[in-house]
Amino acid sequence: MDSHLFDQDKKKTWKQTILLSFQIVGIVYGQLSTAPLYVFGTMRESDLAADQEVVYELFSFIFWTLTIISLLKYASIVLKADDEGEGGTVALYSLLCRNAKVGLLPCDTSANEVMLYEEKSSPKIKADSRARRAIEKHKICHYLILFLALFGSCMTIGDAVLTPALSVYSASAGVQRSLTDILKDIFGSSEHTKESVSKALKAYVPVPSACVILVGLFMLQHCGTRKIGIMFAPIIAAWLLFVAAVGTYNIFHWDVKIIYKISPFYIYRFFTKIDIHRWRLLGSVILCVAGSEAMFAGLGHFSKKSIKITFICFIYPLLVLCYAGQAAYISKNLTSSDFNHLSQSMPGQCKHLYIVLSLLSSAVGSQATITACFSIINQCLALNCFPRVKVIHTSKSINGQIYIPDVNWLLMIFSLTVTIGFRDIVKIGNATALAIISGMLVTTSLMSLIIALYWDKDMMVSVYFLVCFGFIEAAYLSACLLQFHKGSWYLVVLLAVTMTVMLSWHYGSMKKYEFDLQNKVSTEWLIDISPGLGISRVPGIGFIYTEIVAGIPAFFSHFITNLPAFHQVLILVSFKSVPVPYIGESERYLIGRIGPKDYKIYRCIVRSGYCDHIRDTGDFEEKILRSIGEFISIEQNDIESRMSCPDERMMLVGDSRDDGNGLVPLEDLESSSSSSCMVQSQVNNESQISPVAEEAMESSSGCKKRKKVRFMLPHNSPKMQVSVRNELLELIDARESGSAYFLGQSHLVVRDGSNFLKRFLIMVYRFSEKNSREPPVALKIPHAALVEVGVVCTI
């Protein structure tokens, strides 16, 4: 029986892997698959037409670049460095934060209790080494690693802007050339007509059609990764099989010996005749591995096994055949017009099919970079490195599949701007190549640290990895920089904008957090000052949302000093993102008590990974109350789960259930009539309902609306200690009386005499904060129950 179940699970796993592998073709490998549209097309005809041997040498470069970077580096090495299923530069950074003390972000400087529990749920710190000591000691290393992570994220965003424009415009230009050839055959020998048709097609086909396809592509993003993958995978699969078949035909028709040109000897010959014109051709060659970084950055959407199997068994061999066939055609047609474009290498009978497939696949090919961009920005959000935007989860089974509307429309606008502004495949290709190789260099640098600090390999292994792959990528980077004035400058402008926004948001968030830490008051202050100010306690629950996890936030102390009253139950809620992708429900909530039991003041620290979105759920408040109820019930007995802090006792509270010791939620109660039925069915068990529920019975004749979420005591409540039972009943009573929510609104102000850089960063931060979305928790709070307290932070 057990073996039968094991076989079923194994079959299910393989079926899921095969299904994911199919979807991956359309999501992850779209960019790699459509690269043949523009690799040779972005090269200048004059640089290729000089010598047939140049084509052979470039084909050898393409083959070995695809093999070394895509197959060896990414598919075989980098994919192993996932952070619990998440990939990308931010995932590498979080691995380094957990395995070496390099964190600079506010979420990395949490109070001791959060960090202690983090250590329990994460791998143990590796053995000490000279490299680790050096990196942890020098603060400049911490800043450099954070800069690399943000720089790599900016390159992914830049790639998501440029690649859609490049692939779609390349396909549109190819369609225009194919239509021109078809219409020339129709119009016959009329040269004037041919020339007029050619000019009209060139003016009105490539740019307008590219813009229409781009708008359609970005409008489809709300469908989600799974639906898009199912729609797009057949298109990319058909495209790959088509270009591989045409490539095989071209190999046998034009130059069957092209297969022998993969020899590294041709690379050697390329360097023996090197000049600036040959060297800049490498800037186009690197486009053949466009999408390799997306393979790693989009890891959260799929599994490592499915990504690897798809690349090795399907993508890689078909791409090699395609490039070999195109190189064979070019080598024998150096005198033809537009010989370096993929559309020209199509046999006459295949051009109609090429028009359809190239347009469809070019749109699909951009999906990989868009998906990777969503993943990277989602990770940056949790680490306070990007302004707040709305994140929509498009899959219930795979956490990493997301859609970000605000970013999606910005990407569309920038892609349209690039297409309309440049109108040149060479310029767009130059900028794209610089984005791709820059992102790869960042991954290589961070991976070398991962090898030494996380995998705990010998330092020389890390150095070998950095030197081998870094040298190759640095050579390509130098070739791309030669084209700086011919399109690459746009990426630098885009980098400056995105990096400024991300750095200013990080800087402003960090300064706010530091201000809160410096101006917080001790919990003893709240307890001692209450009698002196004559503070009164009003019915209900007060939720105080704060970034700090110890003490009382400055905005709340300011509030009760001017208005001496607060609720009978106070809950200080703090959200802390730890450098892991996900936190399980059993390790999410840290609950503590502030002051004596009579004060009914609690602290709840909600821990989340950088891919969690726990604040977006509608039942979030209910989960906090149930966790506090669980804490009250087990506080007396579970001494081992506590830990001592200077002013509070904290306890890790697991996922409470209906049969647990905490509060049990009643079903949704829409009206007083349904409420009275619920109460009457349970009135015989007096210990299970709150006094407020009894009052509901008395007013059941009316039509008064009740709150949807109510609580009662568990069935074992008669066995509870009297003090515990009474405290739970008071919590239920406070819940029935209503809730108020306190949010601090900190306004950053720069001191007089501050330098220009500080003023500029704060100005950008304030602009971003004003135009970004509200904190996720604020979106779920009724306006009538929200109390916002303004505080001026002078820095």
Coordinates of N, CA, C and O in Angstrom, one line a residue, residues 262-355:
I262 N 32.1 25.6 -35.0 CA 32.0 25.9 -33.5 C 33.4 25.7 -32.8 O 33.5 26.0 -31.6
S263 N 34.4 25.3 -33.5 CA 35.7 25.1 -32.9 C 36.2 26.4 -32.3 O 36.1 27.5 -32.9
P264 N 36.8 26.3 -31.1 CA 37.3 27.5 -30.4 C 38.5 28.1 -31.3 O 38.8 29.3 -31.0
F265 N 39.0 27.4 -32.3 CA 40.0 28.0 -33.1 C 39.6 29.2 -33.8 O 40.4 30.2 -34.0
Y266 N 38.3 29.3 -34.1 CA 37.8 30.5 -34.8 C 37.7 31.7 -33.8 O 37.8 32.8 -34.3
I267 N 37.5 31.4 -32.6 CA 37.6 32.5 -31.6 C 39.0 33.1 -31.5 O 39.2 34.3 -31.4
Y268 N 40.0 32.1 -31.5 CA 41.4 32.6 -31.5 C 41.7 33.4 -32.7 O 42.3 34.5 -32.6
R269 N 41.2 33.0 -33.9 CA 41.4 33.8 -35.1 C 40.7 35.2 -35.0 O 41.3 36.2 -35.6
F270 N 39.6 35.3 -34.4 CA 38.9 36.5 -34.2 C 39.8 37.5 -33.4 O 39.9 38.7 -33.8
F271 N 40.5 37.0 -32.4 CA 41.3 37.9 -31.6 C 42.6 38.3 -32.3 O 43.2 39.3 -32.0
T272 N 43.1 37.4 -33.2 CA 44.4 37.7 -33.9 C 44.2 38.9 -34.9 O 45.1 39.5 -35.2
K273 N 42.9 39.1 -35.3 CA 42.7 40.2 -36.3 C 41.8 41.3 -35.6 O 41.1 42.0 -36.3
I274 N 41.9 41.4 -34.3 CA 41.0 42.3 -33.6 C 41.2 43.8 -34.0 O 42.4 44.2 -34.2
D275 N 40.1 44.5 -34.1 CA 40.1 46.0 -34.2 C 38.8 46.5 -33.6 O 38.0 45.7 -33.2
I276 N 38.6 47.8 -33.6 CA 37.5 48.3 -32.9 C 36.2 47.9 -33.6 O 35.1 47.7 -32.9
H277 N 36.2 47.7 -34.9 CA 35.0 47.3 -35.6 C 34.6 45.9 -35.3 O 33.4 45.6 -35.1
R278 N 35.6 45.0 -35.2 CA 35.3 43.6 -34.9 C 34.9 43.5 -33.4 O 34.0 42.8 -33.0
W279 N 35.6 44.3 -32.5 CA 35.3 44.2 -31.1 C 33.9 44.6 -30.8 O 33.2 44.0 -29.9
R280 N 33.3 45.6 -31.4 CA 32.0 46.1 -31.1 C 30.9 45.1 -31.6 O 29.8 45.2 -31.1
L281 N 31.3 44.1 -32.4 CA 30.3 43.1 -32.8 C 30.0 42.2 -31.6 O 28.9 41.6 -31.6
L282 N 30.9 42.1 -30.7 CA 30.6 41.3 -29.5 C 29.4 41.8 -28.7 O 28.7 41.1 -27.9
G283 N 29.1 43.1 -28.8 CA 28.0 43.7 -28.2 C 26.7 43.1 -28.7 O 25.7 43.1 -27.9
S284 N 26.6 42.7 -29.9 CA 25.5 42.0 -30.4 C 25.5 40.5 -30.1 O 24.4 39.9 -29.9
V285 N 26.7 39.9 -30.0 CA 26.7 38.5 -29.7 C 26.1 38.2 -28.4 O 25.5 37.2 -28.2
I286 N 26.3 39.1 -27.4 CA 25.9 38.8 -26.0 C 24.3 38.7 -26.0 O 23.8 38.1 -25.1
L287 N 23.7 39.2 -27.0 CA 22.2 39.2 -27.0 C 21.7 37.7 -27.2 O 20.5 37.4 -26.9
C288 N 22.6 36.8 -27.6 CA 22.2 35.4 -27.8 C 21.9 34.8 -26.4 O 21.2 33.7 -26.4
V289 N 22.4 35.3 -25.3 CA 22.0 34.8 -24.0 C 21.1 35.7 -23.3 O 20.9 35.5 -22.1
A290 N 20.4 36.6 -24.0 CA 19.4 37.4 -23.4 C 18.3 36.5 -22.9 O 17.7 35.7 -23.6
G291 N 17.9 36.6 -21.6 CA 17.0 35.8 -21.0 C 17.5 34.8 -20.0 O 16.8 34.1 -19.3
S292 N 18.9 34.7 -20.0 CA 19.5 33.8 -19.0 C 19.3 34.3 -17.6 O 19.1 33.5 -16.7
E293 N 19.4 35.6 -17.4 CA 19.2 36.2 -16.1 C 17.8 36.0 -15.7 O 17.5 35.8 -14.5
A294 N 16.8 36.1 -16.7 CA 15.4 35.9 -16.4 C 15.1 34.5 -15.9 O 14.2 34.2 -15.2
M295 N 16.0 33.6 -16.4 CA 15.8 32.2 -16.0 C 16.0 32.0 -14.5 O 15.3 31.2 -13.9
F296 N 16.9 32.8 -14.0 CA 17.2 32.7 -12.5 C 16.2 33.7 -11.7 O 15.7 33.3 -10.7
A297 N 16.0 34.9 -12.3 CA 15.1 35.8 -11.6 C 13.7 35.3 -11.5 O 13.0 35.6 -10.5
G298 N 13.2 34.6 -12.5 CA 11.8 34.1 -12.5 C 11.7 32.7 -11.8 O 10.7 32.0 -12.0
L299 N 12.7 32.3 -11.0 CA 12.7 31.0 -10.4 C 11.5 30.8 -9.5 O 11.0 29.7 -9.3
G300 N 11.0 31.9 -8.9 CA 9.9 31.7 -7.9 C 8.6 31.3 -8.6 O 7.7 30.8 -7.9
H301 N 8.5 31.4 -9.9 CA 7.3 31.0 -10.6 C 7.3 29.6 -11.0 O 6.2 29.0 -11.3
F302 N 8.5 28.9 -11.0 CA 8.5 27.5 -11.4 C 9.6 26.8 -10.5 O 10.2 27.4 -9.6
S303 N 9.8 25.5 -10.8 CA 10.8 24.7 -10.1 C 12.1 24.6 -10.8 O 12.1 24.8 -12.1
K304 N 13.2 24.4 -10.1 CA 14.5 24.3 -10.7 C 14.6 23.1 -11.7 O 15.1 23.3 -12.7
K305 N 14.0 22.0 -11.3 CA 14.0 20.8 -12.1 C 13.4 21.1 -13.5 O 14.0 20.7 -14.5
S306 N 12.2 21.7 -13.5 CA 11.5 21.9 -14.8 C 12.3 22.9 -15.6 O 12.3 22.8 -16.8
I307 N 12.9 24.0 -15.0 CA 13.6 25.0 -15.8 C 14.9 24.3 -16.4 O 15.2 24.6 -17.6
K308 N 15.6 23.5 -15.7 CA 16.8 22.8 -16.1 C 16.5 21.8 -17.3 O 17.1 21.8 -18.3
I309 N 15.5 21.0 -17.1 CA 15.1 20.0 -18.1 C 14.7 20.6 -19.4 O 15.1 20.2 -20.5
T310 N 13.9 21.7 -19.3 CA 13.4 22.4 -20.5 C 14.6 23.0 -21.3 O 14.6 22.9 -22.5
F311 N 15.5 23.6 -20.6 CA 16.6 24.2 -21.3 C 17.6 23.2 -22.0 O 17.9 23.3 -23.1
I312 N 18.0 22.2 -21.2 CA 18.9 21.2 -21.7 C 18.4 20.4 -22.9 O 19.0 20.1 -23.9
C313 N 17.1 19.9 -22.7 CA 16.5 19.0 -23.6 C 15.8 19.6 -24.8 O 15.6 19.0 -25.8
F314 N 15.4 20.9 -24.7 CA 14.6 21.5 -25.7 C 15.2 22.8 -26.3 O 15.4 22.9 -27.5
I315 N 15.4 23.8 -25.4 CA 15.8 25.1 -25.8 C 17.2 25.1 -26.5 O 17.4 25.6 -27.6
Y316 N 18.1 24.6 -25.8 CA 19.5 24.7 -26.2 C 19.8 24.1 -27.5 O 20.4 24.7 -28.4
P317 N 19.4 22.8 -27.8 CA 19.7 22.2 -29.1 C 19.0 22.9 -30.3 O 19.6 23.1 -31.3
L318 N 17.8 23.4 -30.1 CA 17.1 24.0 -31.1 C 17.7 25.4 -31.5 O 17.7 25.8 -32.6
L319 N 18.1 26.1 -30.4 CA 18.8 27.4 -30.7 C 20.1 27.2 -31.5 O 20.4 28.1 -32.3
V320 N 20.9 26.2 -31.1 CA 22.1 26.0 -31.8 C 21.8 25.7 -33.3 O 22.6 26.3 -34.2
L321 N 20.8 24.9 -33.6 CA 20.5 24.7 -35.0 C 20.0 25.9 -35.7 O 20.4 26.2 -36.9
C322 N 19.3 26.8 -35.0 CA 18.8 28.0 -35.6 C 20.0 29.0 -36.0 O 20.1 29.5 -37.1
Y323 N 20.9 29.2 -35.0 CA 22.0 30.1 -35.3 C 23.0 29.5 -36.3 O 23.5 30.2 -37.1
A324 N 23.1 28.2 -36.3 CA 24.0 27.6 -37.3 C 23.4 27.8 -38.7 O 24.1 28.1 -39.7
G325 N 22.1 27.6 -38.9 CA 21.5 27.8 -40.2 C 21.6 29.2 -40.6 O 21.8 29.5 -41.8
Q326 N 21.4 30.2 -39.7 CA 21.4 31.6 -40.1 C 22.9 32.0 -40.5 O 23.1 32.8 -41.4
A327 N 23.8 31.5 -39.7 CA 25.2 31.8 -40.1 C 25.6 31.2 -41.4 O 26.3 31.8 -42.2
A328 N 25.1 30.0 -41.7 CA 25.3 29.3 -43.1 C 24.8 30.2 -44.2 O 25.4 30.4 -45.2
Y329 N 23.6 30.7 -44.0 CA 23.0 31.6 -45.0 C 23.8 32.9 -45.2 O 24.0 33.3 -46.3
I330 N 24.1 33.5 -44.1 CA 24.8 34.8 -44.2 C 26.2 34.7 -44.9 O 26.6 35.5 -45.7
S331 N 26.9 33.6 -44.5 CA 28.2 33.4 -45.1 C 28.2 33.3 -46.6 O 29.2 33.5 -47.3
K332 N 27.1 32.9 -47.2 CA 27.0 32.7 -48.7 C 26.2 33.8 -49.3 O 26.0 33.8 -50.6
N333 N 25.7 34.8 -48.6 CA 24.9 35.8 -49.2 C 25.3 37.2 -48.7 O 24.5 38.1 -48.4
L334 N 26.6 37.5 -48.6 CA 27.1 38.7 -48.1 C 26.9 39.9 -49.0 O 27.0 41.1 -48.5
T335 N 26.5 39.7 -50.2 CA 26.2 40.8 -51.2 C 24.7 41.1 -51.3 O 24.4 42.1 -51.9
S336 N 23.9 40.3 -50.6 CA 22.4 40.6 -50.7 C 22.0 41.7 -49.8 O 22.8 42.1 -48.8
S337 N 20.9 42.3 -50.0 CA 20.4 43.4 -49.1 C 19.8 42.8 -47.9 O 19.1 41.8 -47.9
D338 N 20.1 43.4 -46.7 CA 19.6 43.0 -45.4 C 19.9 41.5 -45.2 O 19.1 40.8 -44.5
F339 N 21.0 41.1 -45.6 CA 21.4 39.7 -45.5 C 21.5 39.2 -44.0 O 21.4 38.0 -43.7
N340 N 21.7 40.1 -43.1 CA 22.0 39.7 -41.7 C 20.7 39.6 -40.9 O 20.7 39.3 -39.7
H341 N 19.5 39.8 -41.5 CA 18.3 39.7 -40.8 C 17.7 38.3 -40.9 O 17.7 37.7 -42.0
L342 N 17.1 37.8 -39.9 CA 16.5 36.4 -39.9 C 15.5 36.2 -41.0 O 15.4 35.2 -41.6
S343 N 14.7 37.3 -41.3 CA 13.6 37.1 -42.3 C 14.2 36.8 -43.6 O 13.5 36.1 -44.4
Q344 N 15.4 37.3 -43.9 CA 16.0 37.1 -45.3 C 16.5 35.6 -45.4 O 16.6 35.2 -46.6
S345 N 16.7 34.9 -44.3 CA 17.2 33.5 -44.5 C 16.1 32.5 -44.6 O 16.3 31.3 -44.7
M346 N 14.8 33.0 -44.6 CA 13.7 32.1 -44.7 C 13.5 31.7 -46.2 O 13.5 32.6 -47.1
P347 N 13.3 30.4 -46.5 CA 12.9 30.0 -47.8 C 11.6 30.7 -48.3 O 10.8 31.0 -47.4
G348 N 11.5 30.9 -49.6 CA 10.3 31.6 -50.1 C 9.0 31.1 -49.6 O 8.1 31.8 -49.3
Q349 N 8.8 29.8 -49.6 CA 7.6 29.2 -49.2 C 7.3 29.3 -47.7 O 6.1 29.0 -47.3
C350 N 8.2 29.7 -46.9 CA 8.0 29.8 -45.5 C 7.8 31.2 -45.0 O 7.6 31.4 -43.8
K351 N 7.8 32.2 -45.9 CA 7.8 33.6 -45.4 C 6.4 34.0 -44.8 O 6.4 34.8 -43.9
H352 N 5.4 33.4 -45.4 CA 4.1 33.7 -44.8 C 3.9 33.2 -43.4 O 3.4 33.9 -42.5
L353 N 4.4 32.0 -43.2 CA 4.4 31.4 -41.8 C 5.3 32.2 -40.9 O 5.0 32.4 -39.7
Y354 N 6.4 32.6 -41.4 CA 7.4 33.4 -40.6 C 6.7 34.7 -40.1 O 6.9 35.1 -39.0
I355 N 6.0 35.4 -41.0 CA 5.3 36.6 -40.6 C 4.4 36.4 -39.4 O 4.5 37.2 -38.4

